[in-house]
Every structure is written in structure tokens, then in C-alpha cells.
Amino acid sequence: GSSLVNASSLDSSDIQGVTAVQVPVSTDNALLWNPYNSQFEEGSIEWQTYRNNPLQVWTWGNPRSAETIESNSAILQSHFLGGNVVTTASWRSDSVTQALGSPELDPATGKTLPAIPVLEDPFIDVTEDQTSYGVVAHAPDNWMPEGTSLSVHYVDSSNFAAGAAGVTVFNEPAPFQTGVTEEYGFSISALDHKLHLRVNKFDTAQKNSKITGTIPQPYGIIGSVMENNSPAELAAAGWNLDTLFKPGFLEAARFRPADPGVPNNETEWLNDNIAGTPTNIYQDTITEGTEIELSYAPTKNWRWHFNAASAEVQVSNVMTELAAENRRIVAEIFNDPQMGQLFTTPDPFLPDGSVNPDAILSDRGSGLLSAVAQKTSPEGGTLQEVRKWRWNLLTNYSFDGSSGPDWLSGFGVGTGVRWQDKAIIGTALKDVDGVAIPDHSSEYFAPAETNVDAWITYDTEVFDGHNLRLQARLRNIVGGDELVPVRANPDGRVALYRIGAPTQLELSARLQF
């Protein structure tokens, strides 16, 4: 269009509005990947739109769910030995019921009807009890030097997420996400309570954490076998949905014919994408960490504060059920001498309709195994999003009439340093059963990050004694406007950067009342 250099508004841009109904095309040309000669080739593809095939578009019906949670809890806190020992015990009981309503299918077409699903009987009806306890022991004052105190603590707690567990890949009630935490440490106060130190160590184990994102599943491949082979061919090869697949596996994704009234090879076979249904896959994590807090007030006007935290998260039991079933399907079904022939149908996207039977079978099996390997690759490694160590150091000085000139009274100055440990941004690769997966023994790191802030504050009283604080803060004096590596290729070269936080000036006013 014409240049917009001198346009002062959208009206002066001379951009015309939509004046005609936009009709999606039904077919189009595209470059299609040919796995047999490893190159792109021109081919025609068909678009399913609401105009040329409305029934085909209305395939993904959302399920309906209902959930009821009834909770009871009790907490008991006790003091012993004159208050030097404090214990806390808690109990919680949750009764959870969940019911689902699957979208109704048209018996003639197999498509989802636009009706609100009817809720079925609850498929989850469980009661879970959880207990937690902790103890804090304070050293008696007469045991400690004057102006000092010492406390130690221990906590053992457990919990679980009572909602939205869903079903497993075998269409069974899925386990709830649970967590158990054990922590212990001590606190010290010294120098007439000017110095405070707290150290805490913790171990947290989480089971059945849901995994998000694309999920490797074979339903599309199974559907292709059903669509491209006659009932006689399926029977001759020993293909039987009821015996080849474990109970509930196909039902979990609502694997079904699009038109139940016609033979297998004359109808499309549908399934609900596993990521969009109540079906879930899981992983476990174990976190070990340390927390340190140190505060020091040399004078009544001067404060120092330091805190540090470390955490390392180990991942295990990633997608165990679905990964095992996918590998079994490839080994026992895809690679079976008889059933393997069912996959050797011509690919309609190839220009001449030719097919390499070995290549297409290999592509089916290796593609699924590769997807499984990629999804389970975090197994035995650490979560890359979590930096092992990070710490902050802050100091602030407040002026009053006794600590400087009268004109400085009410002012305060401070600075802070934020440091983050190096971050894992990628790994090398290793070969496992012919599939390249991340090698957690060879990791690549982004450098540690350091940022410095500074601020000036002014406190005064307004409106009959209400405190007003004005503040000017300069963020990222050091460490801003840098390119920060966030992803590395398997050879170690940086693949992706992000722009670091810029240097910013913030002005704020806070009124307390």
C-alpha cells in the first residue's frame, strides 16, 4: 500500500475495511516433506472448513465435569517446659468425587453433537487423610549468653491436590498429585538482638505432577491402519482392537469410527487429542534446598539484610505408563511381520503414489519412539528452569535529627545486589536405542547474572499524622540491557537469547492510613 510516513491517525492511513465475506479455500498447494527421499515436494492439501465440511470441523467436543470436595481439618498447638518447646500437629481429611460427561456422538456419522454432555456416575470417589507435625525448641535464657537466643525447628508435612485428577491413559481414575516435605534448621539472635540468622534445609517429594504440552500417542497411526485396510486384510494379519491394546487404552482417547455404518477402510477414524481430554500423564520430582536469612542492624538507622536460597530439582518417573505402552505397541504391533504389512499403503501426498514399505514402517515406529524419547528425556536430570543458587544483599540508611544535618531528616538511601547462579540452557545428545536424546551428564550453562539497584526515600507526615513515603529507585544499574543466553544447541552453541532487564527509573508515592 501507500506510505504511512506522514499518516497521523488510522483514519488518514487510507486503509480500506473488509467489504466482502472471506471464504476459506478448500484446497491449496504446499510443500510437503517426503520422508523417503528427505526433501520437500509440491503437493495438494485439503482444508476442512465450516463451509465445505461443517460436520468434519465439529469433531472436538469438550467434555463436561463436576467436582465436589468436602474437607475437615483440625490443628493442635501445645506449649511445654514453660513455652520453650512448642509443637503443632494437624490433620486434614478430604472427600473427593468427580464425574464426567462425554460429548454425545451422532450414531449415523460418529461426529460430536452440539449438546451439553450428560454427567455420568462419579468415576472418582475417594477420601484422603493427611497429617503434619512440627516442633520448635527455644534454648532457655539462662543457658545462653546475655543478649543471645537460639531456636531449632523440625517440620514434617504432607498434602495433596484434591481437584482435577482426571484419568490415566488406560481410562482409570488417575492418582492425585501429592507432596511430602521435611525441613529442619535453626535461628540465632545475638548482639542484643541486632543480629539475626536463620538457616533452613528442606527436602520435598512431589508425585504425579501433570505434564503439559504435546503428548506422543499412536492413535493417528492406528486410525490410518483402520482406514487403509479392509476388514478381511485386518483379520488375515491378526489385527484386533480388542486384543492388541490394553483395556481402556483406546477408550481413554475415545478412539472411534467417524461413520460407524460403513466398513473400516471406508470411514475416517477419530480420536480426541489426549492433551485436550481428562486423560493425563505424570512425572515425579524431588527437590533439595537450603534457605539462609541474615539481618544486622549496626545502629538504629542502618540495616543490612542478606538472603540466599538453593534448590535442585531431580525429575523421575516421566510418563511411565504411556511410554511403556508406546514402546510395546511399536515392538509387538508395528514391527510384527504380519501386522507390519498393514502400514505399507501408498502415501497420497507423494506425486506418483509410490511407497517404500520398509521406509514407511520405519517412519511410523521411529517417529513414535523418537517422540517418546524426547518427552521422557528429563528423566534423571534436573529442571532447567531452576537455578541452583541465588542471593540478595540489601542495605539501607535512614537519617533523622540525631544522625545528620536537620535538612536530611526523613531521607533514606539504600542499595541492593541480586545474584543468580548459572543456568542450564541445554545438553549434548546421546543415542539410546537409535534415538537421540539429551545427555544430562554433558550440560551447557549460561553465565551467572548480577544486578545492582539503588534508591532514595523521603518520609514525612501528612493529613493529621498519616505517613507519606516518596521513593526514587534506579533498577539494574549493573546487569541491565544485556543479551542473556536461554537455549543452547546440542553442540553447545547458543541458539536463543533474551534481552536482559533494562536500566529503569521508578518514582513512587505511598500513603499509609
mmCIF file with all atom_site columns, N, CA and C in Angstrom, residues 44-76:
data_model
loop_
_atom_site.group_PDB
_atom_site.id
_atom_site.type_symbol
_atom_site.label_atom_id
_atom_site.label_alt_id
_atom_site.label_comp_id
_atom_site.label_asym_id
_atom_site.label_entity_id
_atom_site.label_seq_id
_atom_site.pdbx_PDB_ins_code
_atom_site.Cartn_x
_atom_site.Cartn_y
_atom_site.Cartn_z
_atom_site.occupancy
_atom_site.B_iso_or_equiv
_atom_site.pdbx_formal_charge
_atom_site.auth_seq_id
_atom_site.auth_comp_id
_atom_site.auth_asym_id
_atom_site.auth_atom_id
_atom_site.pdbx_PDB_model_num
ATOM 1  N N  . SER A 1 44 ? -0.830  -31.189 -3.180 1.00 0.00 ? 44 SER A N  1
ATOM 2  C CA . SER A 1 44 ? -2.097  -30.526 -2.885 1.00 0.00 ? 44 SER A CA 1
ATOM 3  C C  . SER A 1 44 ? -2.616  -31.019 -1.540 1.00 0.00 ? 44 SER A C  1
ATOM 4  N N  . ILE A 1 45 ? -3.111  -30.090 -0.745 1.00 0.00 ? 45 ILE A N  1
ATOM 5  C CA . ILE A 1 45 ? -3.690  -30.434 0.549  1.00 0.00 ? 45 ILE A CA 1
ATOM 6  C C  . ILE A 1 45 ? -5.130  -29.941 0.605  1.00 0.00 ? 45 ILE A C  1
ATOM 7  N N  . GLU A 1 46 ? -5.931  -30.586 1.412  1.00 0.00 ? 46 GLU A N  1
ATOM 8  C CA . GLU A 1 46 ? -7.348  -30.241 1.536  1.00 0.00 ? 46 GLU A CA 1
ATOM 9  C C  . GLU A 1 46 ? -7.598  -29.623 2.900  1.00 0.00 ? 46 GLU A C  1
ATOM 10 N N  . TRP A 1 47 ? -8.257  -28.475 2.901  1.00 0.00 ? 47 TRP A N  1
ATOM 11 C CA . TRP A 1 47 ? -8.626  -27.805 4.157  1.00 0.00 ? 47 TRP A CA 1
ATOM 12 C C  . TRP A 1 47 ? -10.054 -28.181 4.524  1.00 0.00 ? 47 TRP A C  1
ATOM 13 N N  . GLN A 1 48 ? -10.254 -28.587 5.774  1.00 0.00 ? 48 GLN A N  1
ATOM 14 C CA . GLN A 1 48 ? -11.606 -28.842 6.272  1.00 0.00 ? 48 GLN A CA 1
ATOM 15 C C  . GLN A 1 48 ? -12.100 -27.557 6.929  1.00 0.00 ? 48 GLN A C  1
ATOM 16 N N  . THR A 1 49 ? -13.134 -26.945 6.371  1.00 0.00 ? 49 THR A N  1
ATOM 17 C CA . THR A 1 49 ? -13.641 -25.680 6.892  1.00 0.00 ? 49 THR A CA 1
ATOM 18 C C  . THR A 1 49 ? -15.117 -25.819 7.243  1.00 0.00 ? 49 THR A C  1
ATOM 19 N N  . TYR A 1 50 ? -15.617 -24.805 7.909  1.00 0.00 ? 50 TYR A N  1
ATOM 20 C CA . TYR A 1 50 ? -17.024 -24.808 8.292  1.00 0.00 ? 50 TYR A CA 1
ATOM 21 C C  . TYR A 1 50 ? -17.933 -24.696 7.070  1.00 0.00 ? 50 TYR A C  1
ATOM 22 N N  . ARG A 1 51 ? -17.376 -24.341 5.898  1.00 0.00 ? 51 ARG A N  1
ATOM 23 C CA . ARG A 1 51 ? -18.204 -24.193 4.713  1.00 0.00 ? 51 ARG A CA 1
ATOM 24 C C  . ARG A 1 51 ? -18.247 -25.479 3.878  1.00 0.00 ? 51 ARG A C  1
ATOM 25 N N  . ASN A 1 52 ? -17.061 -26.070 3.642  1.00 0.00 ? 52 ASN A N  1
ATOM 26 C CA . ASN A 1 52 ? -17.073 -27.235 2.745  1.00 0.00 ? 52 ASN A CA 1
ATOM 27 C C  . ASN A 1 52 ? -17.344 -28.546 3.472  1.00 0.00 ? 52 ASN A C  1
ATOM 28 N N  . ASN A 1 53 ? -17.190 -28.579 4.795  1.00 0.00 ? 53 ASN A N  1
ATOM 29 C CA . ASN A 1 53 ? -17.447 -29.822 5.531  1.00 0.00 ? 53 ASN A CA 1
ATOM 30 C C  . ASN A 1 53 ? -17.700 -29.483 7.002  1.00 0.00 ? 53 ASN A C  1
ATOM 31 N N  . PRO A 1 54 ? -18.853 -28.916 7.311  1.00 0.00 ? 54 PRO A N  1
ATOM 32 C CA . PRO A 1 54 ? -19.107 -28.491 8.693  1.00 0.00 ? 54 PRO A CA 1
ATOM 33 C C  . PRO A 1 54 ? -19.090 -29.638 9.696  1.00 0.00 ? 54 PRO A C  1
ATOM 34 N N  . LEU A 1 55 ? -19.533 -30.836 9.299  1.00 0.00 ? 55 LEU A N  1
ATOM 35 C CA . LEU A 1 55 ? -19.521 -31.956 10.239 1.00 0.00 ? 55 LEU A CA 1
ATOM 36 C C  . LEU A 1 55 ? -18.095 -32.350 10.598 1.00 0.00 ? 55 LEU A C  1
ATOM 37 N N  . GLN A 1 56 ? -17.201 -32.279 9.612  1.00 0.00 ? 56 GLN A N  1
ATOM 38 C CA . GLN A 1 56 ? -15.819 -32.652 9.882  1.00 0.00 ? 56 GLN A CA 1
ATOM 39 C C  . GLN A 1 56 ? -15.160 -31.654 10.835 1.00 0.00 ? 56 GLN A C  1
ATOM 40 N N  . VAL A 1 57 ? -15.514 -30.388 10.716 1.00 0.00 ? 57 VAL A N  1
ATOM 41 C CA . VAL A 1 57 ? -14.941 -29.374 11.595 1.00 0.00 ? 57 VAL A CA 1
ATOM 42 C C  . VAL A 1 57 ? -15.447 -29.560 13.020 1.00 0.00 ? 57 VAL A C  1
ATOM 43 N N  . TRP A 1 58 ? -16.709 -29.928 13.164 1.00 0.00 ? 58 TRP A N  1
ATOM 44 C CA . TRP A 1 58 ? -17.287 -30.088 14.510 1.00 0.00 ? 58 TRP A CA 1
ATOM 45 C C  . TRP A 1 58 ? -16.959 -31.496 15.021 1.00 0.00 ? 58 TRP A C  1
ATOM 46 N N  . THR A 1 59 ? -15.680 -31.706 15.288 1.00 0.00 ? 59 THR A N  1
ATOM 47 C CA . THR A 1 59 ? -15.221 -33.018 15.752 1.00 0.00 ? 59 THR A CA 1
ATOM 48 C C  . THR A 1 59 ? -14.810 -32.980 17.209 1.00 0.00 ? 59 THR A C  1
ATOM 49 N N  . TRP A 1 60 ? -14.317 -31.843 17.673 1.00 0.00 ? 60 TRP A N  1
ATOM 50 C CA . TRP A 1 60 ? -13.719 -31.773 19.001 1.00 0.00 ? 60 TRP A CA 1
ATOM 51 C C  . TRP A 1 60 ? -14.734 -31.249 20.017 1.00 0.00 ? 60 TRP A C  1
ATOM 52 N N  . GLY A 1 61 ? -15.518 -32.132 20.574 1.00 0.00 ? 61 GLY A N  1
ATOM 53 C CA . GLY A 1 61 ? -16.467 -31.725 21.597 1.00 0.00 ? 61 GLY A CA 1
ATOM 54 C C  . GLY A 1 61 ? -15.797 -31.729 22.962 1.00 0.00 ? 61 GLY A C  1
ATOM 55 N N  . ASN A 1 62 ? -16.040 -30.695 23.736 1.00 0.00 ? 62 ASN A N  1
ATOM 56 C CA . ASN A 1 62 ? -15.428 -30.618 25.054 1.00 0.00 ? 62 ASN A CA 1
ATOM 57 C C  . ASN A 1 62 ? -16.221 -31.452 26.064 1.00 0.00 ? 62 ASN A C  1
ATOM 58 N N  . PRO A 1 63 ? -15.536 -32.229 26.892 1.00 0.00 ? 63 PRO A N  1
ATOM 59 C CA . PRO A 1 63 ? -16.251 -32.968 27.938 1.00 0.00 ? 63 PRO A CA 1
ATOM 60 C C  . PRO A 1 63 ? -16.706 -32.026 29.042 1.00 0.00 ? 63 PRO A C  1
ATOM 61 N N  . ARG A 1 64 ? -17.625 -32.491 29.827 1.00 0.00 ? 64 ARG A N  1
ATOM 62 C CA . ARG A 1 64 ? -18.139 -31.722 30.959 1.00 0.00 ? 64 ARG A CA 1
ATOM 63 C C  . ARG A 1 64 ? -17.745 -32.451 32.231 1.00 0.00 ? 64 ARG A C  1
ATOM 64 N N  . SER A 1 65 ? -17.432 -31.702 33.259 1.00 0.00 ? 65 SER A N  1
ATOM 65 C CA . SER A 1 65 ? -17.009 -32.335 34.501 1.00 0.00 ? 65 SER A CA 1
ATOM 66 C C  . SER A 1 65 ? -17.666 -31.638 35.690 1.00 0.00 ? 65 SER A C  1
ATOM 67 N N  . ALA A 1 66 ? -17.795 -32.388 36.758 1.00 0.00 ? 66 ALA A N  1
ATOM 68 C CA . ALA A 1 66 ? -18.322 -31.850 38.010 1.00 0.00 ? 66 ALA A CA 1
ATOM 69 C C  . ALA A 1 66 ? -17.473 -32.414 39.146 1.00 0.00 ? 66 ALA A C  1
ATOM 70 N N  . GLU A 1 67 ? -17.198 -31.586 40.113 1.00 0.00 ? 67 GLU A N  1
ATOM 71 C CA . GLU A 1 67 ? -16.291 -31.987 41.177 1.00 0.00 ? 67 GLU A CA 1
ATOM 72 C C  . GLU A 1 67 ? -16.820 -31.476 42.515 1.00 0.00 ? 67 GLU A C  1
ATOM 73 N N  . THR A 1 68 ? -16.762 -32.330 43.513 1.00 0.00 ? 68 THR A N  1
ATOM 74 C CA . THR A 1 68 ? -17.184 -31.961 44.872 1.00 0.00 ? 68 THR A CA 1
ATOM 75 C C  . THR A 1 68 ? -16.065 -32.343 45.836 1.00 0.00 ? 68 THR A C  1
ATOM 76 N N  . ILE A 1 69 ? -15.691 -31.380 46.669 1.00 0.00 ? 69 ILE A N  1
ATOM 77 C CA . ILE A 1 69 ? -14.642 -31.619 47.669 1.00 0.00 ? 69 ILE A CA 1
ATOM 78 C C  . ILE A 1 69 ? -15.191 -31.207 49.037 1.00 0.00 ? 69 ILE A C  1
ATOM 79 N N  . GLU A 1 70 ? -15.171 -32.140 49.964 1.00 0.00 ? 70 GLU A N  1
ATOM 80 C CA . GLU A 1 70 ? -15.551 -31.857 51.344 1.00 0.00 ? 70 GLU A CA 1
ATOM 81 C C  . GLU A 1 70 ? -14.322 -32.045 52.223 1.00 0.00 ? 70 GLU A C  1
ATOM 82 N N  . SER A 1 71 ? -13.982 -31.014 52.974 1.00 0.00 ? 71 SER A N  1
ATOM 83 C CA . SER A 1 71 ? -12.751 -31.044 53.769 1.00 0.00 ? 71 SER A CA 1
ATOM 84 C C  . SER A 1 71 ? -13.051 -30.835 55.236 1.00 0.00 ? 71 SER A C  1
ATOM 85 N N  . ASN A 1 72 ? -12.315 -31.558 56.066 1.00 0.00 ? 72 ASN A N  1
ATOM 86 C CA . ASN A 1 72 ? -12.338 -31.366 57.513 1.00 0.00 ? 72 ASN A CA 1
ATOM 87 C C  . ASN A 1 72 ? -10.893 -31.287 58.003 1.00 0.00 ? 72 ASN A C  1
ATOM 88 N N  . SER A 1 73 ? -10.645 -30.396 58.928 1.00 0.00 ? 73 SER A N  1
ATOM 89 C CA . SER A 1 73 ? -9.278  -30.248 59.407 1.00 0.00 ? 73 SER A CA 1
ATOM 90 C C  . SER A 1 73 ? -9.282  -29.853 60.875 1.00 0.00 ? 73 SER A C  1
ATOM 91 N N  . ALA A 1 74 ? -8.179  -30.149 61.530 1.00 0.00 ? 74 ALA A N  1
ATOM 92 C CA . ALA A 1 74 ? -8.009  -29.797 62.943 1.00 0.00 ? 74 ALA A CA 1
ATOM 93 C C  . ALA A 1 74 ? -6.534  -29.497 63.183 1.00 0.00 ? 74 ALA A C  1
ATOM 94 N N  . ILE A 1 75 ? -6.272  -28.505 64.013 1.00 0.00 ? 75 ILE A N  1
ATOM 95 C CA . ILE A 1 75 ? -4.907  -28.104 64.336 1.00 0.00 ? 75 ILE A CA 1
ATOM 96 C C  . ILE A 1 75 ? -4.774  -28.015 65.857 1.00 0.00 ? 75 ILE A C  1
ATOM 97 N N  . LEU A 1 76 ? -3.735  -28.584 66.374 1.00 0.00 ? 76 LEU A N  1
ATOM 98 C CA . LEU A 1 76 ? -3.456  -28.550 67.807 1.00 0.00 ? 76 LEU A CA 1
ATOM 99 C C  . LEU A 1 76 ? -2.065  -27.981 68.033 1.00 0.00 ? 76 LEU A C  1
#
